[in-house]
JSON list of C-alpha atoms and ligand atoms in Angstrom, two decimals:
[
{"chain": "A", "resi": 1, "resn": "MET", "atom": "CA", "xyz": [-62.76, 7.43, 38.39]},
{"chain": "A", "resi": 2, "resn": "ALA", "atom": "CA", "xyz": [-60.08, 6.42, 41.43]},
{"chain": "A", "resi": 3, "resn": "ALA", "atom": "CA", "xyz": [-58.43, 9.43, 43.01]},
{"chain": "A", "resi": 4, "resn": "ASP", "atom": "CA", "xyz": [-54.37, 9.73, 41.78]},
{"chain": "A", "resi": 5, "resn": "HIS", "atom": "CA", "xyz": [-52.13, 7.21, 43.69]},
{"chain": "A", "resi": 6, "resn": "ALA", "atom": "CA", "xyz": [-49.98, 7.43, 46.19]},
{"chain": "A", "resi": 7, "resn": "PRO", "atom": "CA", "xyz": [-46.01, 7.82, 44.81]},
{"chain": "A", "resi": 8, "resn": "GLY", "atom": "CA", "xyz": [-44.71, 4.35, 44.03]},
{"chain": "A", "resi": 9, "resn": "ALA", "atom": "CA", "xyz": [-47.80, 2.81, 44.30]},
{"chain": "A", "resi": 10, "resn": "PRO", "atom": "CA", "xyz": [-49.47, 1.39, 40.53]},
{"chain": "A", "resi": 11, "resn": "ASP", "atom": "CA", "xyz": [-51.22, 3.84, 39.17]},
{"chain": "A", "resi": 12, "resn": "THR", "atom": "CA", "xyz": [-55.07, 2.22, 38.20]},
{"chain": "A", "resi": 13, "resn": "ALA", "atom": "CA", "xyz": [-56.33, 5.19, 37.21]},
{"chain": "A", "resi": 14, "resn": "GLU", "atom": "CA", "xyz": [-54.97, 5.14, 34.19]},
{"chain": "A", "resi": 15, "resn": "MET", "atom": "CA", "xyz": [-56.66, 2.20, 33.47]},
{"chain": "A", "resi": 16, "resn": "VAL", "atom": "CA", "xyz": [-59.96, 3.82, 34.25]},
{"chain": "A", "resi": 17, "resn": "LEU", "atom": "CA", "xyz": [-58.97, 6.38, 31.67]},
{"chain": "A", "resi": 18, "resn": "VAL", "atom": "CA", "xyz": [-58.58, 3.90, 29.13]},
{"chain": "A", "resi": 19, "resn": "HIS", "atom": "CA", "xyz": [-61.45, 1.89, 30.02]},
{"chain": "A", "resi": 20, "resn": "ARG", "atom": "CA", "xyz": [-63.58, 5.72, 29.32]},
{"chain": "A", "resi": 21, "resn": "LEU", "atom": "CA", "xyz": [-61.79, 5.86, 25.84]},
{"chain": "A", "resi": 22, "resn": "PHE", "atom": "CA", "xyz": [-63.10, 2.70, 24.64]},
{"chain": "A", "resi": 23, "resn": "LEU", "atom": "CA", "xyz": [-66.96, 3.36, 25.94]},
{"chain": "A", "resi": 24, "resn": "GLN", "atom": "CA", "xyz": [-66.38, 6.68, 24.41]},
{"chain": "A", "resi": 25, "resn": "GLU", "atom": "CA", "xyz": [-64.98, 5.85, 21.17]},
{"chain": "A", "resi": 26, "resn": "TYR", "atom": "CA", "xyz": [-67.22, 2.90, 20.92]},
{"chain": "A", "resi": 27, "resn": "THR", "atom": "CA", "xyz": [-70.30, 4.89, 21.60]},
{"chain": "A", "resi": 28, "resn": "ALA", "atom": "CA", "xyz": [-69.40, 7.46, 19.15]},
{"chain": "A", "resi": 29, "resn": "ALA", "atom": "CA", "xyz": [-68.60, 5.15, 16.91]},
{"chain": "A", "resi": 30, "resn": "VAL", "atom": "CA", "xyz": [-72.35, 3.90, 16.38]},
{"chain": "A", "resi": 31, "resn": "ALA", "atom": "CA", "xyz": [-73.35, 7.17, 14.91]},
{"chain": "A", "resi": 32, "resn": "LEU", "atom": "CA", "xyz": [-70.50, 7.63, 12.82]},
{"chain": "A", "resi": 33, "resn": "VAL", "atom": "CA", "xyz": [-70.97, 4.54, 11.24]},
{"chain": "A", "resi": 34, "resn": "ARG", "atom": "CA", "xyz": [-74.85, 5.29, 10.77]},
{"chain": "A", "resi": 35, "resn": "ALA", "atom": "CA", "xyz": [-74.04, 8.56, 9.09]},
{"chain": "A", "resi": 36, "resn": "VAL", "atom": "CA", "xyz": [-72.11, 6.88, 6.12]},
{"chain": "A", "resi": 37, "resn": "ARG", "atom": "CA", "xyz": [-74.04, 7.19, 2.90]},
{"chain": "A", "resi": 38, "resn": "ALA", "atom": "CA", "xyz": [-75.00, 4.41, 0.40]},
{"chain": "A", "resi": 39, "resn": "GLY", "atom": "CA", "xyz": [-71.56, 4.15, -1.46]},
{"chain": "A", "resi": 40, "resn": "ASP", "atom": "CA", "xyz": [-69.64, 6.64, 0.60]},
{"chain": "A", "resi": 41, "resn": "THR", "atom": "CA", "xyz": [-66.56, 4.39, 0.37]},
{"chain": "A", "resi": 42, "resn": "ALA", "atom": "CA", "xyz": [-63.94, 7.52, 1.26]},
{"chain": "A", "resi": 43, "resn": "ARG", "atom": "CA", "xyz": [-65.84, 8.13, 4.30]},
{"chain": "A", "resi": 44, "resn": "ALA", "atom": "CA", "xyz": [-66.58, 4.16, 5.48]},
{"chain": "A", "resi": 45, "resn": "ALA", "atom": "CA", "xyz": [-62.85, 3.72, 4.99]},
{"chain": "A", "resi": 46, "resn": "VAL", "atom": "CA", "xyz": [-62.26, 6.42, 7.31]},
{"chain": "A", "resi": 47, "resn": "VAL", "atom": "CA", "xyz": [-64.57, 5.05, 9.88]},
{"chain": "A", "resi": 48, "resn": "ALA", "atom": "CA", "xyz": [-63.58, 1.49, 9.05]},
{"chain": "A", "resi": 49, "resn": "GLY", "atom": "CA", "xyz": [-59.82, 2.73, 9.94]},
{"chain": "A", "resi": 50, "resn": "HIS", "atom": "CA", "xyz": [-60.65, 4.28, 13.60]},
{"chain": "A", "resi": 51, "resn": "LEU", "atom": "CA", "xyz": [-62.34, 1.00, 14.45]},
{"chain": "A", "resi": 52, "resn": "GLY", "atom": "CA", "xyz": [-59.72, -1.33, 12.89]},
{"chain": "A", "resi": 53, "resn": "ALA", "atom": "CA", "xyz": [-57.34, 0.41, 15.80]},
{"chain": "A", "resi": 54, "resn": "LEU", "atom": "CA", "xyz": [-59.91, 0.78, 18.56]},
{"chain": "A", "resi": 55, "resn": "GLY", "atom": "CA", "xyz": [-60.14, -3.12, 17.64]},
{"chain": "A", "resi": 56, "resn": "GLN", "atom": "CA", "xyz": [-56.45, -3.84, 17.86]},
{"chain": "A", "resi": 57, "resn": "MET", "atom": "CA", "xyz": [-56.18, -1.60, 20.84]},
{"chain": "A", "resi": 58, "resn": "LEU", "atom": "CA", "xyz": [-59.02, -3.01, 22.56]},
{"chain": "A", "resi": 59, "resn": "THR", "atom": "CA", "xyz": [-57.17, -6.75, 21.91]},
{"chain": "A", "resi": 60, "resn": "GLU", "atom": "CA", "xyz": [-54.03, -5.73, 22.86]},
{"chain": "A", "resi": 61, "resn": "HIS", "atom": "CA", "xyz": [-55.91, -4.27, 26.74]},
{"chain": "A", "resi": 62, "resn": "HIS", "atom": "CA", "xyz": [-57.36, -7.82, 26.92]},
{"chain": "A", "resi": 63, "resn": "ARG", "atom": "CA", "xyz": [-54.28, -10.21, 25.42]},
{"chain": "A", "resi": 64, "resn": "ALA", "atom": "CA", "xyz": [-51.57, -7.34, 28.23]},
{"chain": "A", "resi": 65, "resn": "GLU", "atom": "CA", "xyz": [-54.47, -8.42, 31.16]},
{"chain": "A", "resi": 66, "resn": "ASP", "atom": "CA", "xyz": [-54.40, -11.93, 30.24]},
{"chain": "A", "resi": 67, "resn": "GLU", "atom": "CA", "xyz": [-50.86, -12.42, 30.76]},
{"chain": "A", "resi": 68, "resn": "LEU", "atom": "CA", "xyz": [-49.94, -9.68, 33.13]},
{"chain": "A", "resi": 69, "resn": "LEU", "atom": "CA", "xyz": [-52.68, -9.18, 35.38]},
{"chain": "A", "resi": 70, "resn": "TRP", "atom": "CA", "xyz": [-54.66, -12.83, 35.54]},
{"chain": "A", "resi": 71, "resn": "PRO", "atom": "CA", "xyz": [-51.88, -15.02, 36.10]},
{"chain": "A", "resi": 72, "resn": "ARG", "atom": "CA", "xyz": [-51.20, -12.82, 39.88]},
{"chain": "A", "resi": 73, "resn": "LEU", "atom": "CA", "xyz": [-55.14, -12.44, 40.56]},
{"chain": "A", "resi": 74, "resn": "ALA", "atom": "CA", "xyz": [-57.16, -15.38, 39.26]},
{"chain": "A", "resi": 75, "resn": "ALA", "atom": "CA", "xyz": [-56.45, -17.60, 42.25]},
{"chain": "A", "resi": 76, "resn": "ASP", "atom": "CA", "xyz": [-56.30, -14.92, 44.75]},
{"chain": "A", "resi": 77, "resn": "PRO", "atom": "CA", "xyz": [-58.21, -15.82, 47.75]},
{"chain": "A", "resi": 78, "resn": "ALA", "atom": "CA", "xyz": [-59.61, -12.19, 47.97]},
{"chain": "A", "resi": 79, "resn": "LEU", "atom": "CA", "xyz": [-61.69, -12.95, 44.27]},
{"chain": "A", "resi": 80, "resn": "ASP", "atom": "CA", "xyz": [-65.01, -14.52, 44.81]},
{"chain": "A", "resi": 81, "resn": "ALA", "atom": "CA", "xyz": [-64.79, -17.28, 41.92]},
{"chain": "A", "resi": 82, "resn": "ALA", "atom": "CA", "xyz": [-68.08, -16.85, 40.41]},
{"chain": "A", "resi": 83, "resn": "VAL", "atom": "CA", "xyz": [-66.49, -12.95, 39.63]},
{"chain": "A", "resi": 84, "resn": "VAL", "atom": "CA", "xyz": [-64.02, -14.90, 37.76]},
{"chain": "A", "resi": 85, "resn": "ALA", "atom": "CA", "xyz": [-65.83, -16.87, 35.41]},
{"chain": "A", "resi": 86, "resn": "ARG", "atom": "CA", "xyz": [-67.87, -13.94, 34.64]},
{"chain": "A", "resi": 87, "resn": "MET", "atom": "CA", "xyz": [-65.34, -12.51, 33.48]},
{"chain": "A", "resi": 88, "resn": "GLU", "atom": "CA", "xyz": [-63.46, -14.90, 31.73]},
{"chain": "A", "resi": 89, "resn": "GLU", "atom": "CA", "xyz": [-67.39, -15.78, 29.88]},
{"chain": "A", "resi": 90, "resn": "GLN", "atom": "CA", "xyz": [-67.72, -11.62, 29.35]},
{"chain": "A", "resi": 91, "resn": "HIS", "atom": "CA", "xyz": [-63.76, -11.86, 27.85]},
{"chain": "A", "resi": 92, "resn": "GLU", "atom": "CA", "xyz": [-65.13, -14.39, 24.92]},
{"chain": "A", "resi": 93, "resn": "HIS", "atom": "CA", "xyz": [-68.09, -12.50, 24.81]},
{"chain": "A", "resi": 94, "resn": "ILE", "atom": "CA", "xyz": [-65.67, -9.26, 23.77]},
{"chain": "A", "resi": 95, "resn": "ALA", "atom": "CA", "xyz": [-63.41, -11.15, 21.63]},
{"chain": "A", "resi": 96, "resn": "ALA", "atom": "CA", "xyz": [-66.59, -13.01, 19.59]},
{"chain": "A", "resi": 97, "resn": "ALA", "atom": "CA", "xyz": [-68.43, -9.36, 19.09]},
{"chain": "A", "resi": 98, "resn": "LEU", "atom": "CA", "xyz": [-65.26, -8.17, 18.60]},
{"chain": "A", "resi": 99, "resn": "ALA", "atom": "CA", "xyz": [-64.23, -10.82, 15.75]},
{"chain": "A", "resi": 100, "resn": "ARG", "atom": "CA", "xyz": [-67.60, -10.39, 14.09]},
{"chain": "A", "resi": 101, "resn": "LEU", "atom": "CA", "xyz": [-67.23, -6.33, 13.34]},
{"chain": "A", "resi": 102, "resn": "HIS", "atom": "CA", "xyz": [-63.66, -6.84, 11.81]},
{"chain": "A", "resi": 103, "resn": "ARG", "atom": "CA", "xyz": [-64.98, -9.52, 9.63]},
{"chain": "A", "resi": 104, "resn": "ALA", "atom": "CA", "xyz": [-67.67, -7.09, 8.15]},
{"chain": "A", "resi": 105, "resn": "LEU", "atom": "CA", "xyz": [-65.06, -3.63, 8.05]},
{"chain": "A", "resi": 106, "resn": "PRO", "atom": "CA", "xyz": [-62.92, -4.45, 4.71]},
{"chain": "A", "resi": 107, "resn": "GLN", "atom": "CA", "xyz": [-66.55, -4.94, 2.87]},
{"chain": "A", "resi": 108, "resn": "TRP", "atom": "CA", "xyz": [-68.11, -2.04, 4.28]},
{"chain": "A", "resi": 109, "resn": "ALA", "atom": "CA", "xyz": [-65.38, -0.21, 3.36]},
{"chain": "A", "resi": 110, "resn": "ALA", "atom": "CA", "xyz": [-64.88, -1.30, 0.08]},
{"chain": "A", "resi": 111, "resn": "GLY", "atom": "CA", "xyz": [-68.57, -1.06, -0.89]},
{"chain": "A", "resi": 112, "resn": "ALA", "atom": "CA", "xyz": [-69.89, 1.52, 1.75]},
{"chain": "A", "resi": 113, "resn": "GLU", "atom": "CA", "xyz": [-73.39, -0.98, 0.96]},
{"chain": "A", "resi": 114, "resn": "PRO", "atom": "CA", "xyz": [-76.49, 0.10, 3.51]},
{"chain": "A", "resi": 115, "resn": "ASP", "atom": "CA", "xyz": [-76.78, -3.61, 4.70]},
{"chain": "A", "resi": 116, "resn": "LEU", "atom": "CA", "xyz": [-72.96, -3.72, 5.78]},
{"chain": "A", "resi": 117, "resn": "THR", "atom": "CA", "xyz": [-73.58, -0.32, 7.43]},
{"chain": "A", "resi": 118, "resn": "ALA", "atom": "CA", "xyz": [-76.33, -1.57, 9.48]},
{"chain": "A", "resi": 119, "resn": "GLN", "atom": "CA", "xyz": [-74.56, -4.62, 10.18]},
{"chain": "A", "resi": 120, "resn": "VAL", "atom": "CA", "xyz": [-71.39, -2.89, 11.53]},
{"chain": "A", "resi": 121, "resn": "ALA", "atom": "CA", "xyz": [-73.37, -0.71, 13.54]},
{"chain": "A", "resi": 122, "resn": "HIS", "atom": "CA", "xyz": [-75.12, -3.27, 15.51]},
{"chain": "A", "resi": 123, "resn": "ALA", "atom": "CA", "xyz": [-72.12, -4.94, 15.85]},
{"chain": "A", "resi": 124, "resn": "CYS", "atom": "CA", "xyz": [-70.78, -1.38, 17.86]},
{"chain": "A", "resi": 125, "resn": "THR", "atom": "CA", "xyz": [-74.28, -1.89, 19.78]},
{"chain": "A", "resi": 126, "resn": "VAL", "atom": "CA", "xyz": [-73.89, -5.02, 20.52]},
{"chain": "A", "resi": 127, "resn": "LEU", "atom": "CA", "xyz": [-70.24, -4.76, 21.75]},
{"chain": "A", "resi": 128, "resn": "LEU", "atom": "CA", "xyz": [-71.34, -1.82, 24.38]},
{"chain": "A", "resi": 129, "resn": "PRO", "atom": "CA", "xyz": [-72.93, -3.51, 26.71]},
{"chain": "A", "resi": 130, "resn": "ALA", "atom": "CA", "xyz": [-70.49, -6.37, 27.20]},
{"chain": "A", "resi": 131, "resn": "LEU", "atom": "CA", "xyz": [-67.86, -4.20, 27.26]},
{"chain": "A", "resi": 132, "resn": "GLU", "atom": "CA", "xyz": [-69.44, -1.63, 30.08]},
{"chain": "A", "resi": 133, "resn": "GLU", "atom": "CA", "xyz": [-70.47, -4.70, 32.38]},
{"chain": "A", "resi": 134, "resn": "HIS", "atom": "CA", "xyz": [-66.50, -6.18, 31.75]},
{"chain": "A", "resi": 135, "resn": "LEU", "atom": "CA", "xyz": [-64.54, -2.83, 32.82]},
{"chain": "A", "resi": 136, "resn": "GLY", "atom": "CA", "xyz": [-66.90, -2.14, 35.42]},
{"chain": "A", "resi": 137, "resn": "ASP", "atom": "CA", "xyz": [-66.56, -5.49, 37.00]},
{"chain": "A", "resi": 138, "resn": "GLU", "atom": "CA", "xyz": [-62.98, -5.20, 36.42]},
{"chain": "A", "resi": 139, "resn": "GLU", "atom": "CA", "xyz": [-63.04, -1.55, 37.99]},
{"chain": "A", "resi": 140, "resn": "ARG", "atom": "CA", "xyz": [-64.97, -2.73, 41.05]},
{"chain": "A", "resi": 141, "resn": "HIS", "atom": "CA", "xyz": [-63.63, -6.37, 41.39]},
{"chain": "A", "resi": 142, "resn": "ILE", "atom": "CA", "xyz": [-59.99, -6.10, 40.03]},
{"chain": "A", "resi": 143, "resn": "LEU", "atom": "CA", "xyz": [-58.59, -2.78, 40.24]},
{"chain": "A", "resi": 144, "resn": "PRO", "atom": "CA", "xyz": [-58.54, -2.40, 44.22]},
{"chain": "A", "resi": 145, "resn": "LEU", "atom": "CA", "xyz": [-56.70, -5.60, 44.63]},
{"chain": "A", "resi": 146, "resn": "VAL", "atom": "CA", "xyz": [-53.86, -4.42, 42.55]},
{"chain": "A", "resi": 147, "resn": "PRO", "atom": "CA", "xyz": [-52.09, -1.84, 45.51]},
{"chain": "A", "resi": 148, "resn": "GLY", "atom": "CA", "xyz": [-50.21, -4.96, 47.39]},
{"chain": "A", "resi": 149, "resn": "ARG", "atom": "CA", "xyz": [-50.01, -7.02, 44.78]},
{"chain": "A", "resi": 150, "resn": "PHE", "atom": "CA", "xyz": [-48.51, -5.19, 42.02]},
{"chain": "A", "resi": 151, "resn": "THR", "atom": "CA", "xyz": [-45.19, -2.57, 42.63]},
{"chain": "A", "resi": 152, "resn": "ALA", "atom": "CA", "xyz": [-45.79, 0.28, 40.41]},
{"chain": "A", "resi": 153, "resn": "ALA", "atom": "CA", "xyz": [-43.31, -0.88, 37.69]},
{"chain": "A", "resi": 154, "resn": "GLN", "atom": "CA", "xyz": [-44.96, -4.18, 36.98]},
{"chain": "A", "resi": 155, "resn": "TRP", "atom": "CA", "xyz": [-48.12, -2.34, 36.66]},
{"chain": "A", "resi": 156, "resn": "ALA", "atom": "CA", "xyz": [-46.05, 0.19, 34.32]},
{"chain": "A", "resi": 157, "resn": "GLN", "atom": "CA", "xyz": [-45.91, -2.48, 32.02]},
{"chain": "A", "resi": 158, "resn": "LEU", "atom": "CA", "xyz": [-49.57, -2.74, 30.94]},
{"chain": "A", "resi": 159, "resn": "SER", "atom": "CA", "xyz": [-49.60, 0.49, 30.18]},
{"chain": "A", "resi": 160, "resn": "ALA", "atom": "CA", "xyz": [-46.71, 0.50, 27.94]},
{"chain": "A", "resi": 161, "resn": "ARG", "atom": "CA", "xyz": [-48.23, -2.43, 26.15]},
{"chain": "A", "resi": 162, "resn": "GLY", "atom": "CA", "xyz": [-51.69, -0.06, 25.90]},
{"chain": "A", "resi": 163, "resn": "ARG", "atom": "CA", "xyz": [-49.60, 2.65, 24.48]},
{"chain": "A", "resi": 164, "resn": "ALA", "atom": "CA", "xyz": [-47.80, 0.43, 22.23]},
{"chain": "A", "resi": 165, "resn": "ALA", "atom": "CA", "xyz": [-50.78, -0.86, 20.30]},
{"chain": "A", "resi": 166, "resn": "VAL", "atom": "CA", "xyz": [-51.67, 2.51, 19.24]},
{"chain": "A", "resi": 167, "resn": "PRO", "atom": "CA", "xyz": [-51.40, 2.12, 15.57]},
{"chain": "A", "resi": 168, "resn": "PRO", "atom": "CA", "xyz": [-48.83, 5.49, 14.89]},
{"chain": "A", "resi": 169, "resn": "ALA", "atom": "CA", "xyz": [-51.47, 7.15, 12.37]},
{"chain": "A", "resi": 170, "resn": "HIS", "atom": "CA", "xyz": [-54.02, 7.10, 15.00]},
{"chain": "A", "resi": 171, "resn": "ARG", "atom": "CA", "xyz": [-51.96, 8.41, 18.32]},
{"chain": "A", "resi": 172, "resn": "LEU", "atom": "CA", "xyz": [-52.87, 12.18, 17.83]},
{"chain": "A", "resi": 173, "resn": "TYR", "atom": "CA", "xyz": [-56.49, 11.27, 17.36]},
{"chain": "A", "resi": 174, "resn": "MET", "atom": "CA", "xyz": [-56.11, 9.12, 20.29]},
{"chain": "A", "resi": 175, "resn": "LEU", "atom": "CA", "xyz": [-54.61, 11.38, 22.17]},
{"chain": "A", "resi": 176, "resn": "ALA", "atom": "CA", "xyz": [-57.09, 13.73, 21.98]},
{"chain": "A", "resi": 177, "resn": "ALA", "atom": "CA", "xyz": [-60.07, 11.58, 22.76]},
{"chain": "A", "resi": 178, "resn": "LEU", "atom": "CA", "xyz": [-58.17, 10.66, 25.87]},
{"chain": "A", "resi": 179, "resn": "GLY", "atom": "CA", "xyz": [-58.12, 14.49, 26.84]},
{"chain": "A", "resi": 180, "resn": "GLU", "atom": "CA", "xyz": [-61.37, 14.51, 26.28]},
{"chain": "A", "resi": 181, "resn": "ALA", "atom": "CA", "xyz": [-62.62, 11.20, 28.67]},
{"chain": "A", "resi": 182, "resn": "ALA", "atom": "CA", "xyz": [-60.39, 12.51, 31.20]},
{"chain": "A", "resi": 183, "resn": "GLY", "atom": "CA", "xyz": [-62.97, 15.58, 31.39]},
{"chain": "A", "resi": 184, "resn": "ASN", "atom": "CA", "xyz": [-62.26, 18.93, 33.30]},
{"chain": "A", "resi": 185, "resn": "LYS", "atom": "CA", "xyz": [-62.24, 16.66, 36.75]},
{"chain": "A", "resi": 186, "resn": "HIS", "atom": "CA", "xyz": [-59.23, 14.10, 35.46]},
{"chain": "A", "resi": 187, "resn": "ARG", "atom": "CA", "xyz": [-57.37, 16.56, 33.53]},
{"chain": "A", "resi": 188, "resn": "GLN", "atom": "CA", "xyz": [-54.71, 17.74, 35.45]},
{"chain": "A", "resi": 189, "resn": "GLU", "atom": "CA", "xyz": [-54.21, 14.18, 36.32]},
{"chain": "A", "resi": 190, "resn": "PHE", "atom": "CA", "xyz": [-53.82, 13.09, 32.61]},
{"chain": "A", "resi": 191, "resn": "LEU", "atom": "CA", "xyz": [-51.78, 15.76, 31.86]},
{"chain": "A", "resi": 192, "resn": "ARG", "atom": "CA", "xyz": [-49.37, 14.88, 34.49]},
{"chain": "A", "resi": 193, "resn": "ARG", "atom": "CA", "xyz": [-49.02, 11.60, 32.99]},
{"chain": "A", "resi": 194, "resn": "LEU", "atom": "CA", "xyz": [-47.52, 12.45, 29.72]},
{"chain": "A", "resi": 195, "resn": "PRO", "atom": "CA", "xyz": [-43.90, 12.90, 28.51]},
{"chain": "A", "resi": 196, "resn": "ALA", "atom": "CA", "xyz": [-43.20, 16.62, 28.85]},
{"chain": "A", "resi": 197, "resn": "PRO", "atom": "CA", "xyz": [-43.11, 17.28, 25.06]},
{"chain": "A", "resi": 198, "resn": "VAL", "atom": "CA", "xyz": [-46.59, 15.43, 24.52]},
{"chain": "A", "resi": 199, "resn": "ARG", "atom": "CA", "xyz": [-48.01, 17.71, 27.45]},
{"chain": "A", "resi": 200, "resn": "LEU", "atom": "CA", "xyz": [-47.08, 20.95, 26.04]},
{"chain": "A", "resi": 201, "resn": "LEU", "atom": "CA", "xyz": [-48.53, 20.00, 22.95]},
{"chain": "A", "resi": 202, "resn": "TYR", "atom": "CA", "xyz": [-51.73, 19.06, 24.41]},
{"chain": "A", "resi": 203, "resn": "ARG", "atom": "CA", "xyz": [-51.56, 22.39, 26.34]},
{"chain": "A", "resi": 204, "resn": "VAL", "atom": "CA", "xyz": [-50.95, 24.61, 23.53]},
{"chain": "A", "resi": 205, "resn": "ALA", "atom": "CA", "xyz": [-53.29, 22.75, 21.01]},
{"chain": "A", "resi": 206, "resn": "GLY", "atom": "CA", "xyz": [-55.14, 20.15, 22.68]},
{"chain": "A", "resi": 207, "resn": "ARG", "atom": "CA", "xyz": [-59.07, 21.77, 21.86]},
{"chain": "A", "resi": 208, "resn": "ARG", "atom": "CA", "xyz": [-57.93, 22.33, 18.52]},
{"chain": "A", "resi": 209, "resn": "LEU", "atom": "CA", "xyz": [-56.91, 19.11, 18.50]},
{"chain": "A", "resi": 210, "resn": "ARG", "atom": "CA", "xyz": [-59.31, 17.14, 19.41]},
{"chain": "A", "resi": 211, "resn": "ARG", "atom": "CA", "xyz": [-61.71, 19.43, 16.72]},
{"chain": "A", "resi": 212, "resn": "ARG", "atom": "CA", "xyz": [-59.35, 18.86, 13.85]},
{"chain": "A", "resi": 213, "resn": "THR", "atom": "CA", "xyz": [-58.77, 14.84, 14.35]},
{"chain": "A", "resi": 214, "resn": "TRP", "atom": "CA", "xyz": [-63.13, 14.78, 15.42]},
{"chain": "A", "resi": 215, "resn": "HIS", "atom": "CA", "xyz": [-63.35, 16.37, 12.14]},
{"chain": "A", "resi": 216, "resn": "ARG", "atom": "CA", "xyz": [-61.15, 14.23, 10.17]},
{"chain": "A", "resi": 217, "resn": "LEU", "atom": "CA", "xyz": [-63.24, 11.38, 11.35]},
{"chain": "A", "resi": 218, "resn": "SER", "atom": "CA", "xyz": [-66.47, 12.41, 10.78]},
{"chain": "A", "resi": 219, "resn": "THR", "atom": "CA", "xyz": [-66.27, 13.90, 7.32]},
{"chain": "A", "resi": 220, "resn": "THR", "atom": "CA", "xyz": [-65.81, 12.68, 4.14]},
{"chain": "A", "resi": 221, "resn": "PRO", "atom": "CA", "xyz": [-62.06, 13.61, 2.93]},
{"chain": "A", "resi": 222, "resn": "GLY", "atom": "CA", "xyz": [-63.86, 14.48, -0.52]},
{"chain": "A", "resi": 223, "resn": "HIS", "atom": "CA", "xyz": [-66.00, 16.76, 1.18]},
{"chain": "A", "resi": 224, "resn": "ARG", "atom": "CA", "xyz": [-63.19, 18.24, 3.26]},
{"chain": "A", "resi": 225, "resn": "ARG", "atom": "CA", "xyz": [-61.47, 18.86, 0.30]},
{"chain": "A", "resi": 226, "resn": "ARG", "atom": "CA", "xyz": [-64.40, 21.03, -1.39]},
{"chain": "A", "resi": 227, "resn": "ALA", "atom": "CA", "xyz": [-65.12, 22.71, 1.79]},
{"chain": "A", "resi": 228, "resn": "ALA", "atom": "CA", "xyz": [-61.43, 23.54, 2.09]},
{"chain": "A", "resi": 229, "resn": "ALA", "atom": "CA", "xyz": [-61.19, 25.23, -1.71]},
{"chain": "B", "resi": 1, "resn": "FE2", "atom": "FE1", "xyz": [-58.75, -3.08, 31.69]}
]
């Protein structure tokens, strides 16, 4: 991840952190989906809700880049035309993989049938390498061009769009997951970006928050009630 940005310069490291969050969560989702037992619709619905939230965030991440980033950079002489073409192709590939995944989610959540469980897990595994390649290209070829072509305020619009795309019911989970994606190395940098009340919440309860939100995602609601009884 890039080092802290200079004062007044666009904070591109924040986007790298968001990319890590997507890769971390789709990787974890493969095992989460596969662990859903046949007919366990309660758990399938929770995992499907999580994948729905991630998909909404990823779609908006790309839509905001299409609207705010590419019009400024696509024709930039510093950018190799072959890279632009490859990245456009990757965007389409990712959009198609996401669409396949999201088409399967409602039926999977309703029945938790093993065939559909395998289909949803497979859709996540297909999405991952495409996403990894695309986000890596973006970090290698696009983000280094941003300082000097975007002001901090212009770049901050992308972050604002990303934050607004997180469904309210998933905000605590995503905050905890983002802290994990930052790791110990980038934890301070991650904390500095948070509004003061959220930073305090994370400092006081970050680890507990991650345990609790992960537990909610990875166990069946009925089992949780029985365990709590
Ligand atoms: Fe991005």
